[in-house]
């Protein structure tokens, strides 16, 4: 098996210079995919994890008063439908603010609901939990590694295609010389 995989590297009378060049291209491609993919995946995963951690540190739940009824859902399945509802809450600086946020249907005007605000007191979404953040970090890291692999594979395909075309042209030229001799009958 190893002999079959490494045939371009061994001395061989049928080995062409193009075969050696292609072997180096493939080796470089896989090195960049493995090493670069691991590096890019790790860097992106850590960056996404830091972003999720910053969101968890910045966002806080706050009690808000519902100013209008949350509209009823028109959904007919078990899926959770959320609608925009107007709420009033107190920001970290002590000022009273009003705004709209997504809530599940049901609460009536005057009810107390929990909403999320950032450090400036603006309404925002609930931050991802640690499990969701970890899954998101792994997903984005793996996606970045796969994107790099696709890019490197595509970039390596261009010179390999050029080598294949050159080999085909040389084979056609040699066949033009040898091919007519095959039509001769023996005996």
mmCIF file of C-alpha atoms in Angstrom:
data_model
loop_
_atom_site.group_PDB
_atom_site.id
_atom_site.type_symbol
_atom_site.label_atom_id
_atom_site.label_comp_id
_atom_site.label_asym_id
_atom_site.label_seq_id
_atom_site.Cartn_x
_atom_site.Cartn_y
_atom_site.Cartn_z
ATOM 1 C CA UNK A 1 0.000 0.000 0.000
ATOM 2 C CA UNK A 2 2.773 2.432 0.949
ATOM 3 C CA UNK A 3 4.607 1.626 -2.287
ATOM 4 C CA UNK A 4 1.501 2.511 -4.264
ATOM 5 C CA UNK A 5 0.974 5.788 -2.393
ATOM 6 C CA UNK A 6 4.596 6.890 -2.667
ATOM 7 C CA UNK A 7 5.247 5.918 -6.302
ATOM 8 C CA UNK A 8 5.999 9.506 -7.334
ATOM 9 C CA UNK A 9 8.863 9.740 -4.842
ATOM 10 C CA UNK A 10 10.686 6.533 -5.827
ATOM 11 C CA UNK A 11 13.198 6.259 -8.646
ATOM 12 C CA UNK A 12 11.305 4.860 -11.592
ATOM 13 C CA UNK A 13 11.992 4.927 -15.329
ATOM 14 C CA UNK A 14 8.348 5.902 -15.973
ATOM 15 C CA UNK A 15 8.384 8.765 -13.489
ATOM 16 C CA UNK A 16 8.239 12.143 -15.191
ATOM 17 C CA UNK A 17 9.361 15.520 -13.880
ATOM 18 C CA UNK A 18 5.681 16.565 -13.815
ATOM 19 C CA UNK A 19 4.944 13.672 -11.456
ATOM 20 C CA UNK A 20 7.540 14.924 -8.965
ATOM 21 C CA UNK A 21 6.200 18.498 -9.217
ATOM 22 C CA UNK A 22 2.673 17.226 -8.612
ATOM 23 C CA UNK A 23 3.849 15.189 -5.614
ATOM 24 C CA UNK A 24 5.354 18.335 -4.060
ATOM 25 C CA UNK A 25 2.135 20.275 -4.741
ATOM 26 C CA UNK A 26 0.037 17.564 -3.059
ATOM 27 C CA UNK A 27 2.409 17.372 -0.083
ATOM 28 C CA UNK A 28 2.303 21.163 0.360
ATOM 29 C CA UNK A 29 -1.486 21.166 -0.006
ATOM 30 C CA UNK A 30 -2.013 18.540 2.710
ATOM 31 C CA UNK A 31 0.515 20.188 5.018
ATOM 32 C CA UNK A 32 -1.291 23.521 4.751
ATOM 33 C CA UNK A 33 -4.698 21.857 5.160
ATOM 34 C CA UNK A 34 -3.685 19.916 8.287
ATOM 35 C CA UNK A 35 -1.477 22.471 10.028
ATOM 36 C CA UNK A 36 -3.236 25.602 8.778
ATOM 37 C CA UNK A 37 -6.684 24.113 9.345
ATOM 38 C CA UNK A 38 -5.868 23.254 12.942
ATOM 39 C CA UNK A 39 -4.403 26.711 13.515
ATOM 40 C CA UNK A 40 -7.249 28.619 11.847
ATOM 41 C CA UNK A 41 -9.905 26.480 13.546
ATOM 42 C CA UNK A 42 -8.329 27.065 16.951
ATOM 43 C CA UNK A 43 -7.936 30.828 16.458
ATOM 44 C CA UNK A 44 -11.494 31.285 15.175
ATOM 45 C CA UNK A 45 -12.947 29.026 17.868
ATOM 46 C CA UNK A 46 -11.200 30.967 20.620
ATOM 47 C CA UNK A 47 -12.248 34.315 19.151
ATOM 48 C CA UNK A 48 -15.885 33.220 19.006
ATOM 49 C CA UNK A 49 -15.659 31.857 22.550
ATOM 50 C CA UNK A 50 -14.237 35.201 23.782
ATOM 51 C CA UNK A 51 -17.094 37.022 22.025
ATOM 52 C CA UNK A 52 -19.693 34.813 23.708
ATOM 53 C CA UNK A 53 -17.978 35.291 27.085
ATOM 54 C CA UNK A 54 -18.001 39.070 26.595
ATOM 55 C CA UNK A 55 -21.721 38.924 25.810
ATOM 56 C CA UNK A 56 -22.388 36.890 28.954
ATOM 57 C CA UNK A 57 -20.386 39.368 31.049
ATOM 58 C CA UNK A 58 -22.082 42.440 29.520
ATOM 59 C CA UNK A 59 -25.730 41.359 29.408
ATOM 60 C CA UNK A 60 -27.957 41.272 32.491
ATOM 61 C CA UNK A 61 -31.563 40.199 33.043
ATOM 62 C CA UNK A 62 -33.881 42.933 34.276
ATOM 63 C CA UNK A 63 -37.541 42.985 35.276
ATOM 64 C CA UNK A 64 -39.743 45.006 32.928
ATOM 65 C CA UNK A 65 -43.413 45.940 32.879
ATOM 66 C CA UNK A 66 -45.405 44.991 29.814
ATOM 67 C CA UNK A 67 -47.123 48.084 28.373
ATOM 68 C CA UNK A 68 -49.382 46.275 25.890
ATOM 69 C CA UNK A 69 -50.714 42.750 25.440
ATOM 70 C CA UNK A 70 -48.451 40.400 23.507
ATOM 71 C CA UNK A 71 -50.227 39.577 20.208
ATOM 72 C CA UNK A 72 -51.578 36.029 19.928
ATOM 73 C CA UNK A 73 -49.814 33.578 17.680
ATOM 74 C CA UNK A 74 -51.114 32.561 14.279
ATOM 75 C CA UNK A 75 -48.902 29.482 14.301
ATOM 76 C CA UNK A 76 -50.687 26.127 14.334
ATOM 77 C CA UNK A 77 -47.806 23.836 15.312
ATOM 78 C CA UNK A 78 -45.789 23.156 18.418
ATOM 79 C CA UNK A 79 -43.185 25.740 17.383
ATOM 80 C CA UNK A 80 -42.686 28.684 19.699
ATOM 81 C CA UNK A 81 -43.874 31.911 18.150
ATOM 82 C CA UNK A 82 -42.597 35.186 19.541
ATOM 83 C CA UNK A 83 -44.026 38.634 18.935
ATOM 84 C CA UNK A 84 -42.784 42.165 19.516
ATOM 85 C CA UNK A 85 -44.149 43.694 22.696
ATOM 86 C CA UNK A 86 -43.632 47.126 24.258
ATOM 87 C CA UNK A 87 -42.000 47.125 27.717
ATOM 88 C CA UNK A 88 -40.683 49.607 30.297
ATOM 89 C CA UNK A 89 -37.599 48.931 32.429
ATOM 90 C CA UNK A 90 -34.979 50.727 34.496
ATOM 91 C CA UNK A 91 -31.490 51.061 32.942
ATOM 92 C CA UNK A 92 -28.264 50.672 34.978
ATOM 93 C CA UNK A 93 -27.954 54.477 35.208
ATOM 94 C CA UNK A 94 -31.383 54.676 36.914
ATOM 95 C CA UNK A 95 -33.301 56.117 33.964
ATOM 96 C CA UNK A 96 -36.641 54.617 32.957
ATOM 97 C CA UNK A 97 -36.717 53.413 29.357
ATOM 98 C CA UNK A 98 -39.259 51.943 26.981
ATOM 99 C CA UNK A 99 -38.696 49.729 23.979
ATOM 100 C CA UNK A 100 -39.803 46.643 22.096
ATOM 101 C CA UNK A 101 -38.610 43.098 22.649
ATOM 102 C CA UNK A 102 -39.624 39.616 21.535
ATOM 103 C CA UNK A 103 -41.857 37.749 23.982
ATOM 104 C CA UNK A 104 -43.920 34.593 23.856
ATOM 105 C CA UNK A 105 -47.674 35.229 23.603
ATOM 106 C CA UNK A 106 -49.800 35.147 26.723
ATOM 107 C CA UNK A 107 -48.859 37.925 29.172
ATOM 108 C CA UNK A 108 -51.247 40.871 29.403
ATOM 109 C CA UNK A 109 -50.436 44.554 29.806
ATOM 110 C CA UNK A 110 -49.106 45.330 33.300
ATOM 111 C CA UNK A 111 -47.469 41.921 33.752
ATOM 112 C CA UNK A 112 -43.848 41.719 34.844
ATOM 113 C CA UNK A 113 -41.504 39.972 32.384
ATOM 114 C CA UNK A 114 -37.765 39.356 32.273
ATOM 115 C CA UNK A 115 -35.833 41.076 29.479
ATOM 116 C CA UNK A 116 -32.095 41.356 28.797
ATOM 117 C CA UNK A 117 -30.108 44.568 28.598
ATOM 118 C CA UNK A 118 -26.495 45.325 27.761
ATOM 119 C CA UNK A 119 -24.118 47.521 29.743
ATOM 120 C CA UNK A 120 -25.591 50.690 28.220
ATOM 121 C CA UNK A 121 -29.137 49.724 29.189
ATOM 122 C CA UNK A 122 -30.303 48.904 25.652
ATOM 123 C CA UNK A 123 -32.514 45.859 25.124
ATOM 124 C CA UNK A 124 -30.750 42.878 23.659
ATOM 125 C CA UNK A 125 -31.165 39.131 23.341
ATOM 126 C CA UNK A 126 -30.303 36.614 26.023
ATOM 127 C CA UNK A 127 -26.636 35.595 25.761
ATOM 128 C CA UNK A 128 -25.723 32.063 24.800
ATOM 129 C CA UNK A 129 -25.138 29.707 27.701
ATOM 130 C CA UNK A 130 -21.804 27.989 28.158
ATOM 131 C CA UNK A 131 -22.937 24.862 26.306
ATOM 132 C CA UNK A 132 -24.356 26.840 23.392
ATOM 133 C CA UNK A 133 -21.229 29.001 23.315
ATOM 134 C CA UNK A 134 -18.975 25.949 23.226
ATOM 135 C CA UNK A 135 -21.030 24.395 20.425
ATOM 136 C CA UNK A 136 -20.947 27.684 18.513
ATOM 137 C CA UNK A 137 -17.181 27.977 18.971
ATOM 138 C CA UNK A 138 -16.637 24.440 17.707
ATOM 139 C CA UNK A 139 -18.985 25.020 14.765
ATOM 140 C CA UNK A 140 -17.347 28.275 13.663
ATOM 141 C CA UNK A 141 -13.833 26.887 14.212
ATOM 142 C CA UNK A 142 -14.603 23.771 12.178
ATOM 143 C CA UNK A 143 -16.265 25.875 9.486
ATOM 144 C CA UNK A 144 -13.182 28.092 9.226
ATOM 145 C CA UNK A 145 -10.922 25.030 8.992
ATOM 146 C CA UNK A 146 -13.126 23.517 6.265
ATOM 147 C CA UNK A 147 -13.208 26.822 4.386
ATOM 148 C CA UNK A 148 -9.410 26.956 4.459
ATOM 149 C CA UNK A 149 -9.229 23.339 3.276
ATOM 150 C CA UNK A 150 -11.568 24.081 0.363
ATOM 151 C CA UNK A 151 -9.611 27.180 -0.574
ATOM 152 C CA UNK A 152 -6.243 25.401 -0.462
ATOM 153 C CA UNK A 153 -7.605 22.390 -2.350
ATOM 154 C CA UNK A 154 -9.006 24.674 -5.043
ATOM 155 C CA UNK A 155 -5.744 26.605 -5.273
ATOM 156 C CA UNK A 156 -3.759 23.366 -5.613
ATOM 157 C CA UNK A 157 -6.136 22.082 -8.284
ATOM 158 C CA UNK A 158 -5.126 24.833 -10.716
ATOM 159 C CA UNK A 159 -1.450 23.845 -11.164
ATOM 160 C CA UNK A 160 -2.406 20.156 -11.064
ATOM 161 C CA UNK A 161 -4.887 20.741 -13.882
ATOM 162 C CA UNK A 162 -2.174 22.538 -15.858
ATOM 163 C CA UNK A 163 0.184 19.587 -15.279
ATOM 164 C CA UNK A 164 -2.520 17.152 -16.439
ATOM 165 C CA UNK A 165 -3.094 19.201 -19.583
ATOM 166 C CA UNK A 166 0.647 19.272 -20.325
ATOM 167 C CA UNK A 167 0.913 15.503 -19.782
ATOM 168 C CA UNK A 168 -2.029 14.930 -22.130
ATOM 169 C CA UNK A 169 -0.477 17.146 -24.797
ATOM 170 C CA UNK A 170 2.854 15.298 -24.531
ATOM 171 C CA UNK A 171 1.074 11.952 -24.646
ATOM 172 C CA UNK A 172 -0.826 13.038 -27.778
ATOM 173 C CA UNK A 173 2.405 14.195 -29.425
ATOM 174 C CA UNK A 174 4.128 10.886 -28.634
ATOM 175 C CA UNK A 175 1.095 8.951 -29.846
ATOM 176 C CA UNK A 176 1.290 10.776 -33.168
ATOM 177 C CA UNK A 177 4.770 9.295 -33.577
ATOM 178 C CA UNK A 178 4.013 5.782 -32.312
ATOM 179 C CA UNK A 179 0.377 5.340 -33.325
ATOM 180 C CA UNK A 180 0.887 4.880 -37.087
ATOM 181 C CA UNK A 181 3.325 2.009 -36.456
ATOM 182 C CA UNK A 182 0.593 0.040 -34.711
ATOM 183 C CA UNK A 183 -1.429 -0.226 -37.909
ATOM 184 C CA UNK A 184 1.235 -2.344 -39.582
ATOM 185 C CA UNK A 185 0.402 -6.000 -39.885
ATOM 186 C CA UNK A 186 2.913 -8.581 -38.802
ATOM 187 C CA UNK A 187 3.664 -11.846 -40.518
#
